[in-house]
Coordinates of C-alpha atoms and ligand atoms in Angstrom, one line a residue:
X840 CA 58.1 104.0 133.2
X841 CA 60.7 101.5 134.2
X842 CA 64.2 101.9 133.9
X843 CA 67.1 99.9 135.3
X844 CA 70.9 100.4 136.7
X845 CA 72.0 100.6 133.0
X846 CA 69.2 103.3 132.1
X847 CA 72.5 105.6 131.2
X848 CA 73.5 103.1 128.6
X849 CA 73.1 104.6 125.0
X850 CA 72.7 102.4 121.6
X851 CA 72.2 103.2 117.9
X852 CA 72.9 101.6 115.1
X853 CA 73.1 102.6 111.1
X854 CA 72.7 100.6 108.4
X855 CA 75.4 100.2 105.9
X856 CA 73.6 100.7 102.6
X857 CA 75.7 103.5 101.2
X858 CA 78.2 106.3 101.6
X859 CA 77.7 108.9 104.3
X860 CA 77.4 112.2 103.4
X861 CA 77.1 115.5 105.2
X862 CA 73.6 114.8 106.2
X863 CA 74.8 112.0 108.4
X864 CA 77.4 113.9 109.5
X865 CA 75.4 117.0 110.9
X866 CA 72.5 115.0 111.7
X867 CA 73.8 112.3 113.5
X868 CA 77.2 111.5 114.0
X869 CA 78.1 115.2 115.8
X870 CA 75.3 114.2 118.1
X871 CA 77.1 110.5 118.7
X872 CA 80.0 112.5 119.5
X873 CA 78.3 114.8 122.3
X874 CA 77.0 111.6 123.5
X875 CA 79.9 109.9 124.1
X876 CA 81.5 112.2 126.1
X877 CA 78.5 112.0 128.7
X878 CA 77.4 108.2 128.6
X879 CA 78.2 104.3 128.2
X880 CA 77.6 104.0 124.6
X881 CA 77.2 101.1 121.8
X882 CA 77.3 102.2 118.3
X883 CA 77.2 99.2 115.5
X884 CA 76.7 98.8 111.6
X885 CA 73.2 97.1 110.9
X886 CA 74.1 94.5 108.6
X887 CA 71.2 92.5 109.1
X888 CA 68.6 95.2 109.4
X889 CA 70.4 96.3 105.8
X890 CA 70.1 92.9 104.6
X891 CA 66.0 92.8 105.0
X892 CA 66.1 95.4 102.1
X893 CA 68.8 94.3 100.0
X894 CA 69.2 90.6 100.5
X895 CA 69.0 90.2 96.2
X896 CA 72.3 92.6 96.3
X897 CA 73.9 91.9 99.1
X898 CA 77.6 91.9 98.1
X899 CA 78.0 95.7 99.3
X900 CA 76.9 95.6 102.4
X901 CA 80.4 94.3 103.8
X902 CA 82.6 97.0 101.7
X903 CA 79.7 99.3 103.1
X904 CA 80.2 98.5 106.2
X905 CA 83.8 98.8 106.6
X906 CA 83.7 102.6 104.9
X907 CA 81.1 103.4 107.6
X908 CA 82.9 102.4 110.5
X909 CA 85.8 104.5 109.1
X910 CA 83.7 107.1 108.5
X911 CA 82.6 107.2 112.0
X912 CA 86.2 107.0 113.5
X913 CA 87.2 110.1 110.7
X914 CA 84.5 112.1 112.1
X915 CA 85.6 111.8 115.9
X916 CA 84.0 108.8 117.2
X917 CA 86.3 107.5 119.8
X918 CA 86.8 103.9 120.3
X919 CA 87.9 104.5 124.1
X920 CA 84.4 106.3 124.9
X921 CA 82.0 104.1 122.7
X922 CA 82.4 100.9 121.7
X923 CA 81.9 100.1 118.1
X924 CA 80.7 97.0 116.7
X925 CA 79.3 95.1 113.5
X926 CA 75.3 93.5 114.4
X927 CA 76.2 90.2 113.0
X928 CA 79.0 89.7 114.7
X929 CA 76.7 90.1 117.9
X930 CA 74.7 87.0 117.2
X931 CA 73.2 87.3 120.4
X932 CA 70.9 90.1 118.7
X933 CA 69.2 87.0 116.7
X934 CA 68.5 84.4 119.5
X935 CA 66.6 87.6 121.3
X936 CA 65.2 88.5 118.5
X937 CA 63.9 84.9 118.0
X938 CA 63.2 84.8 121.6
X939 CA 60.8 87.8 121.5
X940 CA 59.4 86.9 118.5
X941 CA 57.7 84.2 120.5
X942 CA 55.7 87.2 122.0
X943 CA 55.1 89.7 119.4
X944 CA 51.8 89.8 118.0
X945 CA 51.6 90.0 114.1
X946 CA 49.2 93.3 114.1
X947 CA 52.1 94.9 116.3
X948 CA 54.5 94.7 113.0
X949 CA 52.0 95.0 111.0
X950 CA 51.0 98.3 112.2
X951 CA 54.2 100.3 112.2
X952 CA 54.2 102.8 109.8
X953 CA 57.4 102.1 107.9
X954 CA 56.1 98.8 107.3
X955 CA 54.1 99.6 104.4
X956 CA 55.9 102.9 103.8
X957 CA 59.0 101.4 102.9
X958 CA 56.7 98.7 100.6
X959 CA 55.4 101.2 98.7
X960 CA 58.9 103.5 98.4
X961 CA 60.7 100.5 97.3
X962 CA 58.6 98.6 94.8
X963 CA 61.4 97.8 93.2
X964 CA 62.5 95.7 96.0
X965 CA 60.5 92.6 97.1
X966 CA 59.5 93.7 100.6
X967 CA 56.6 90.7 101.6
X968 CA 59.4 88.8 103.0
X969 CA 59.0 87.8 107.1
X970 CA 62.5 89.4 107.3
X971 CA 61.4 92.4 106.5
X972 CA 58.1 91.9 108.7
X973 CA 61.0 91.4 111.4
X974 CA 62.9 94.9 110.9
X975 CA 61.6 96.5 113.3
X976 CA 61.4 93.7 116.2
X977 CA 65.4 93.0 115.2
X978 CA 65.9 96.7 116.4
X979 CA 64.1 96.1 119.5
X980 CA 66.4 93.1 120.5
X981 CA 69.1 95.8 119.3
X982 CA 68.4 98.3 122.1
X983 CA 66.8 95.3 124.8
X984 CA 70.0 93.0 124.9
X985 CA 71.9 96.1 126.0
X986 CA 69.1 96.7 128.3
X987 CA 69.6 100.7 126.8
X988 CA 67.7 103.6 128.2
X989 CA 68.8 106.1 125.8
X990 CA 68.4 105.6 122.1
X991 CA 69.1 108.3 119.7
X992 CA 67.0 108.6 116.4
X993 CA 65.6 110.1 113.8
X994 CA 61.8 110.7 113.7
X995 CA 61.5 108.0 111.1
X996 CA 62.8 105.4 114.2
X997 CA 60.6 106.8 116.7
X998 CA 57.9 104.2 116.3
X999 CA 60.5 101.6 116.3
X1000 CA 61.5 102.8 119.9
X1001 CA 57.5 102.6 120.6
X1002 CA 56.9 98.9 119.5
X1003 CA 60.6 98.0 121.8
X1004 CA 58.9 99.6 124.9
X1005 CA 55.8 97.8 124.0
X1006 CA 57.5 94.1 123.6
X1007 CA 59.9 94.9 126.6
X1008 CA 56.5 95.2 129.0
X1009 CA 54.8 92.3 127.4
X1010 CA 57.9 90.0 127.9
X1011 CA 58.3 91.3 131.4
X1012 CA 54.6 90.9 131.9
X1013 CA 54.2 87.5 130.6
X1014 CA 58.1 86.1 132.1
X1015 CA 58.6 88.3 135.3
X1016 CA 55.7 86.9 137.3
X1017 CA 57.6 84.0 138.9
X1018 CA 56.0 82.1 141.7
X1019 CA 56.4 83.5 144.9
X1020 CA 57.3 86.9 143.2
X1021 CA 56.0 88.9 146.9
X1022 CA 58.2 86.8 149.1
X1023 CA 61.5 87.3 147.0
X1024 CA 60.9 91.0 146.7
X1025 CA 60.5 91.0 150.2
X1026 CA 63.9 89.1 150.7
X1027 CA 65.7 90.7 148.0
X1028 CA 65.1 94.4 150.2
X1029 CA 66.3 92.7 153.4
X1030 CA 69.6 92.4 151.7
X1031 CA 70.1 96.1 151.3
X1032 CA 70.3 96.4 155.0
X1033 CA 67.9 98.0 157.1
X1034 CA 68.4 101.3 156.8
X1035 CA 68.2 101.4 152.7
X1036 CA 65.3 98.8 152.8
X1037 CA 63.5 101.5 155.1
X1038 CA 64.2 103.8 152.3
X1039 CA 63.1 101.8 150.0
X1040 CA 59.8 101.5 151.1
X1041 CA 59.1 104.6 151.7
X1042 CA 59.2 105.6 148.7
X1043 CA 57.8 102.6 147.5
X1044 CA 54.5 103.8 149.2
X1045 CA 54.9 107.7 148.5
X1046 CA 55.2 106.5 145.0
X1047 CA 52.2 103.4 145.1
X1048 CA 49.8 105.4 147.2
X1049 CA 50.6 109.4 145.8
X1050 CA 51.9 109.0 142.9
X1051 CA 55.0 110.9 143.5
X1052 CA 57.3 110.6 140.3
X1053 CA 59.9 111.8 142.3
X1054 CA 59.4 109.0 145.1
X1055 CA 59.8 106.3 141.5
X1056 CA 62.8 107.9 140.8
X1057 CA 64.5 108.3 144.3
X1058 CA 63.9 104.6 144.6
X1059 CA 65.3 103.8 140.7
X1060 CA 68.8 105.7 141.7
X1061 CA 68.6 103.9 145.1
X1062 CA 68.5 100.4 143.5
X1063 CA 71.2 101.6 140.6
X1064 CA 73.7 102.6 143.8
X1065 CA 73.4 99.1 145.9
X1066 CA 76.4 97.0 145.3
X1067 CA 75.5 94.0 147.6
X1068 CA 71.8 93.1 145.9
X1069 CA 72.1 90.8 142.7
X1070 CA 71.0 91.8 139.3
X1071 CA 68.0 89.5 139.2
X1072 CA 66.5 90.6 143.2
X1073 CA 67.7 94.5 141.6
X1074 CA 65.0 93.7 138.7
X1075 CA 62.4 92.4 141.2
X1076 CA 62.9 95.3 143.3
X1077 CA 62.5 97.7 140.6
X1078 CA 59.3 95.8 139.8
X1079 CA 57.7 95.4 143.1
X1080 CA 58.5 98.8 143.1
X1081 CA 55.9 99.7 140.2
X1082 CA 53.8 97.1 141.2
X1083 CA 54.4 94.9 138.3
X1084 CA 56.3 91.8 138.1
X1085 CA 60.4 91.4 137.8
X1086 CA 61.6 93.9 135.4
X1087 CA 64.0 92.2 132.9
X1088 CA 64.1 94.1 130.1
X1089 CA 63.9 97.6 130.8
X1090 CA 61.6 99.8 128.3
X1091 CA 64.1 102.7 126.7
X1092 CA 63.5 106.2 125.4
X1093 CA 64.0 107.5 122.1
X1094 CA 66.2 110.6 122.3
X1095 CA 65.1 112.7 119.3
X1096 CA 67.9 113.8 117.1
X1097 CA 66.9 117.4 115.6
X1098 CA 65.6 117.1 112.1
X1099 CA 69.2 117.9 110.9
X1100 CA 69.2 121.2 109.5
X1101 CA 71.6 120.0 106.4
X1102 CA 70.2 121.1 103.4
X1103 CA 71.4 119.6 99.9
X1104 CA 72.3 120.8 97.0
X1105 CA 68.9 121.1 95.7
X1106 CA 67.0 123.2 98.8
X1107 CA 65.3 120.2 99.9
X1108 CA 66.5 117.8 103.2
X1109 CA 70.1 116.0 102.3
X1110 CA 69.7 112.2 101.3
X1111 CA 70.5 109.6 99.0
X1112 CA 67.3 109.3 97.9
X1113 CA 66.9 113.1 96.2
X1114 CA 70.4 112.3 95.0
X1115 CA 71.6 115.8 96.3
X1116 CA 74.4 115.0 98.4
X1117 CA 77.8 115.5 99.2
X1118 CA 79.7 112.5 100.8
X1119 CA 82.0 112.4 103.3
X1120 CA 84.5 111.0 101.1
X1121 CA 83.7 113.6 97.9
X1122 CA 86.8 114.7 96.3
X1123 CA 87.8 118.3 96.7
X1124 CA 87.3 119.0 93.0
X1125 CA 83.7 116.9 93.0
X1126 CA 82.9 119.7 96.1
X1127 CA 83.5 122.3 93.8
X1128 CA 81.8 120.7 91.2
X1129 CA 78.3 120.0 93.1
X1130 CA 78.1 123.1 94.4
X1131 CA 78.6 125.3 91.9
X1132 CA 76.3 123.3 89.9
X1133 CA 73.7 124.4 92.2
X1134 CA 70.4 126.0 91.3
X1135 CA 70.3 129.6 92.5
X1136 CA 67.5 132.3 92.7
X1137 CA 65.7 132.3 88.7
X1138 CA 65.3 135.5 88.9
X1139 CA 69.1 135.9 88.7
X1140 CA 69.6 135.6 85.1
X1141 CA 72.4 138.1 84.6
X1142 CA 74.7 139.8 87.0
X1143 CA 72.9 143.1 87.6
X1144 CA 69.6 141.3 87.9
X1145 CA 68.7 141.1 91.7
X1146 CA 67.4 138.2 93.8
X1147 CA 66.2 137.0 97.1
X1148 CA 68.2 134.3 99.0
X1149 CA 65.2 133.2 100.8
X1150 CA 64.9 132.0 97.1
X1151 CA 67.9 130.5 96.9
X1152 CA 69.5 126.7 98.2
X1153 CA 72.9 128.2 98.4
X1154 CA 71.7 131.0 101.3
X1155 CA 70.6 127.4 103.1
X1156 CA 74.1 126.3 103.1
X1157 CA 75.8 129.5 104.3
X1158 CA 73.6 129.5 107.0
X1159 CA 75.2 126.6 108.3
X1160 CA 78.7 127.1 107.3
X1161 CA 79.1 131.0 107.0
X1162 CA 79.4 133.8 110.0
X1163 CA 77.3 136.7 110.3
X1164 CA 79.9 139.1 108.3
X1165 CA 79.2 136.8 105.5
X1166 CA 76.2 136.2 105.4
X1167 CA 75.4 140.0 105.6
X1168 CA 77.6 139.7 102.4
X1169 CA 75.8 137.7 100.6
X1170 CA 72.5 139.4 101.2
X1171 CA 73.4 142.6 100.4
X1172 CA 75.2 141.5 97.5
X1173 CA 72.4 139.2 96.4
X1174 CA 69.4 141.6 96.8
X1175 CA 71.4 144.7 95.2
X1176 CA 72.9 142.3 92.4
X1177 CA 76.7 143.3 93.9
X1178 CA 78.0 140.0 93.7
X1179 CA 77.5 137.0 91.1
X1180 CA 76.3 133.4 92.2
X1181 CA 79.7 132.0 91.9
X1182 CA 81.2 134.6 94.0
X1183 CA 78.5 133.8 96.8
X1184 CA 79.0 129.8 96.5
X1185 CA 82.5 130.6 97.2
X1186 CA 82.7 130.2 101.0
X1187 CA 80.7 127.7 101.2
X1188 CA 82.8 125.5 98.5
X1189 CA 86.2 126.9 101.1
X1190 CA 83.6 125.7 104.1
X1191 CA 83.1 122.0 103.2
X1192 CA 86.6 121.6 101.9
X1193 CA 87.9 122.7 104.9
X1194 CA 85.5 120.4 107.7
X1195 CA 86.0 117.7 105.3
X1196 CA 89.6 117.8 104.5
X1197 CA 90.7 116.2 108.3
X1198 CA 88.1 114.0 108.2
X1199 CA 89.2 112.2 104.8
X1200 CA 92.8 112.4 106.2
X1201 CA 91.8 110.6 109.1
X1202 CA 89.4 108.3 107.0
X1203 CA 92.4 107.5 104.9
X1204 CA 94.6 106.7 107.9
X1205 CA 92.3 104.8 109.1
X1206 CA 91.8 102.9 105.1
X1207 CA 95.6 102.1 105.1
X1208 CA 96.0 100.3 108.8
X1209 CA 92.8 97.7 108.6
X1210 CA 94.4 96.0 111.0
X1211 CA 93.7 99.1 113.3
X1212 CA 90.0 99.2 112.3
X1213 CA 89.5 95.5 112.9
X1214 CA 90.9 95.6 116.7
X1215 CA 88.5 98.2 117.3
X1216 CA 85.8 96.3 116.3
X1217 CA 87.0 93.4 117.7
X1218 CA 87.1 94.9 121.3
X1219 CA 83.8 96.6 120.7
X1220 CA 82.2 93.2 119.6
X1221 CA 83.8 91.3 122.6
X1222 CA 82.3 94.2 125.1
X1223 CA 79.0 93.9 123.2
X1224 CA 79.4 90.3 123.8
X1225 CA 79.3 90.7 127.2
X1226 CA 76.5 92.9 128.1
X1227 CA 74.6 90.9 125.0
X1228 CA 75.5 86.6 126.9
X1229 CA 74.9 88.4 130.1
X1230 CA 71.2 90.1 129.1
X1231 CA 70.5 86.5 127.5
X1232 CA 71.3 84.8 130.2
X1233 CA 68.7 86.2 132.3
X1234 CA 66.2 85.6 129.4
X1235 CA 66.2 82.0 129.1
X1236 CA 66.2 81.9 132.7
X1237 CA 63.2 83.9 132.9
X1238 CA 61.4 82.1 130.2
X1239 CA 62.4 78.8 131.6
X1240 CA 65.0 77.4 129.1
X1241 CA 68.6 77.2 130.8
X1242 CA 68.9 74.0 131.5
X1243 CA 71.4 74.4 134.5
Ligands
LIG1904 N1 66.7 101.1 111.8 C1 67.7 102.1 112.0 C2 67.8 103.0 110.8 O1 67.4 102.7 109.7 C3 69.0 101.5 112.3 C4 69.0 100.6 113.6 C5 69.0 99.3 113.6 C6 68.9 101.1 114.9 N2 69.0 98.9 114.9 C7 68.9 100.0 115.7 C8 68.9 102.4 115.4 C9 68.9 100.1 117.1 C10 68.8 102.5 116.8 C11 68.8 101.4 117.7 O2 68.3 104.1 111.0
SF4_1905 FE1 71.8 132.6 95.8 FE2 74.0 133.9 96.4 FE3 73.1 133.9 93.9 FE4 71.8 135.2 95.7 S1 73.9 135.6 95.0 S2 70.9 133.9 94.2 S3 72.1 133.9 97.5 S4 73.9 132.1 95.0

């Protein structure tokens, strides 16, 4: 596999198509905020990748976008760890995106699976457009400009992950074979110094001629620590190391978010689609509402008729949010018909009102001072910016279109 000095760098994005609800929020944003404690990481609002689906309505994606960043601060996401950003105002993401294009073979698109899912889910929607074709290569320039090695995701994404690692080898393979490639390899370890190019080789040839893993990644963290080597002799050497040519754009991972165990209100996963959510931003009397408006076990017709929780959405729920004296609570009360269904939803309404009720505090803090959210973004666009010129840079080179 090849990595790079940035292989630590983590990048996902969401797209801004609705509200968040508590799906989001246990699914992926407490993961984000693990994350940022331990790596570099880029979180932005897909605007454009929301755009391929509802370019006919697009007039919410801006107020959506907005609510979600807020939504992400309210929940914990720290603008000093991660930096935060809105796609579009990346536009670097488009001229890769163009860029790789160039290389992308139609059948490639054509072949990943939410391609013609999403065609056939939304029929309503107009989905034959080359945009939409595009989703999935847009992501890839995503994760590539930041040269990522980490990119958390849902299982529905992991293909997308699969066709970046794909497009990131064929653009290495087809740009990173410059003439002479041997001889500036050969230079490019000479500037380490003698003792680290030594290394170097070693486990250049413990790794080329055993196939020691461990040799590949000795040699990886050896590259990552050399201050004196520049980036472009670090991606030869990291390519001479595996025998291919430079490596400019390093192929990421997927880290696979758990299927989040969120139920909604219904028993089945929670999402917008199965309209049985509750959103971050639900009032505390449309909590209440929802969920005691919740199906329960049918065979619980009256009060002294008993039932099963295994039956039963709301026993989903306090598995989540109650402890173990509770839940033994509700079972007990459930299968000898001891408590009623509106006594048992009771903790769980107490649950979500109280893990929401700092979050919409926040969220509304955060709603009042604009001004506040729109420095954050600004500084996580300009550090974006950054990585993004920088990443680009090298591409045109490599391709052969800087004019300098
Ligand atoms: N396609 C992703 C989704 O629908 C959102 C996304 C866009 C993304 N670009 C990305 C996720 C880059 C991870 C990395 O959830
Ligand atoms: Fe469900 Fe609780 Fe009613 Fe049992 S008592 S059916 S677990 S809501």
């Amino acid at each position: 596999m090849s990595t790079s000095n940035q292989n630590n760098r983590v990048l996902s994005g969401m797209r801004p198509t609705g509200q968040l609800h508590l799906g989001h929020y246990h699914g992926v944003l407490k993961n984000w905020l693990q994350l940022q404690h331990q790596y570099e990481c880029f979180f932005f609002a897909a605007d454009w990748h929301a755009l391929t689906t509802h370019y006919s309505d697009s007039g919410k994606i801006e107020d959506s976008a907005w609510d979600m960043v807020v939504d992400w601060l309210a929940a914990g996401v720290n603008p000093n760890s991660a930096k935060i950003f809105i796609q579009s105002q990346v536009p670097e993401h488009a001229e890769l995106h163009l860029l790789l294009s160039m290389i992308t073979p139609l059948a490639w698109l054509e072949r990943v699976p939410s391609f013609k899912d999403q065609q056939l889910n939304l029929k309503e929607r107009d989905l034959s457009t080359y945009g939409f074709l595009g989703y999935p290569l847009l992501q890839s320039a995503d994760i590539l400009i930041y040269k990522a090695g980490i990119v958390p995701v849902g299982a529905d994404q992991v293909a997308h992950v699969e066709l970046t690692r794909e497009v990131a080898r064929r653009f290495n393979y087809t740009y990173g074979r410059e003439e002479g490639f041997e001889d500036n390899a050969i230079l490019a370890m000479k500037k380490m110094g003698k003792k680290q190019s030594k290394m170097y080789q070693q486990l250049r040839t413990r790794y080329q001629e055993q196939g020691e893993q461990e040799a590949l990644e000795m040699a990886q963290s050896l590259l990552n620590d050399q201050q004196n080597i520049t980036n472009i002799d670090r991606e030869r050497l990291f390519g001479y190391l595996e025998g291919s040519g430079k490596i400019i754009l390093p192929e990421p991972q997927s880290l696979l978010t758990k299927a989040s165990k969120m139920p909604g209100l219904d028993g089945q996963k929670m999402s917008k689609s199965y309209n049985n959510t509750i959103s971050l931003r639900d009032s505390t009397d449309d909590i209440e509402t929802k969920i005691k408006k919740m199906p329960t076990d049918p065979a619980r017709v009256r009060l002294t008729d008993p039932g099963n929780p295994d039956k039963c959405p709301v026993w989903q729920l306090h598995e989540v949010y109650s402890d173990e004296s509770v839940c033994s609570w509700v079972t007990n009360g459930c299968k000898e018909a001891k408590i009623g269904c509106l006594e048992c939803k009771q903790p769980i309404v107490d649950a979500v009102i109280e893990e929401l009720t700092p979050i919409q505090e926040r969220a509304n803090e955060y709603d009042a001072n604009k001004n506040l959210v729109k420095k954050i973004l600004k500084e996580g666009q300009e550090a974006a910016s950054d990585v993004a010129s920088d990443t680009l840079k090298e591409v045109r080179q490599a391709i052969g279109i800087s004019y300098k």
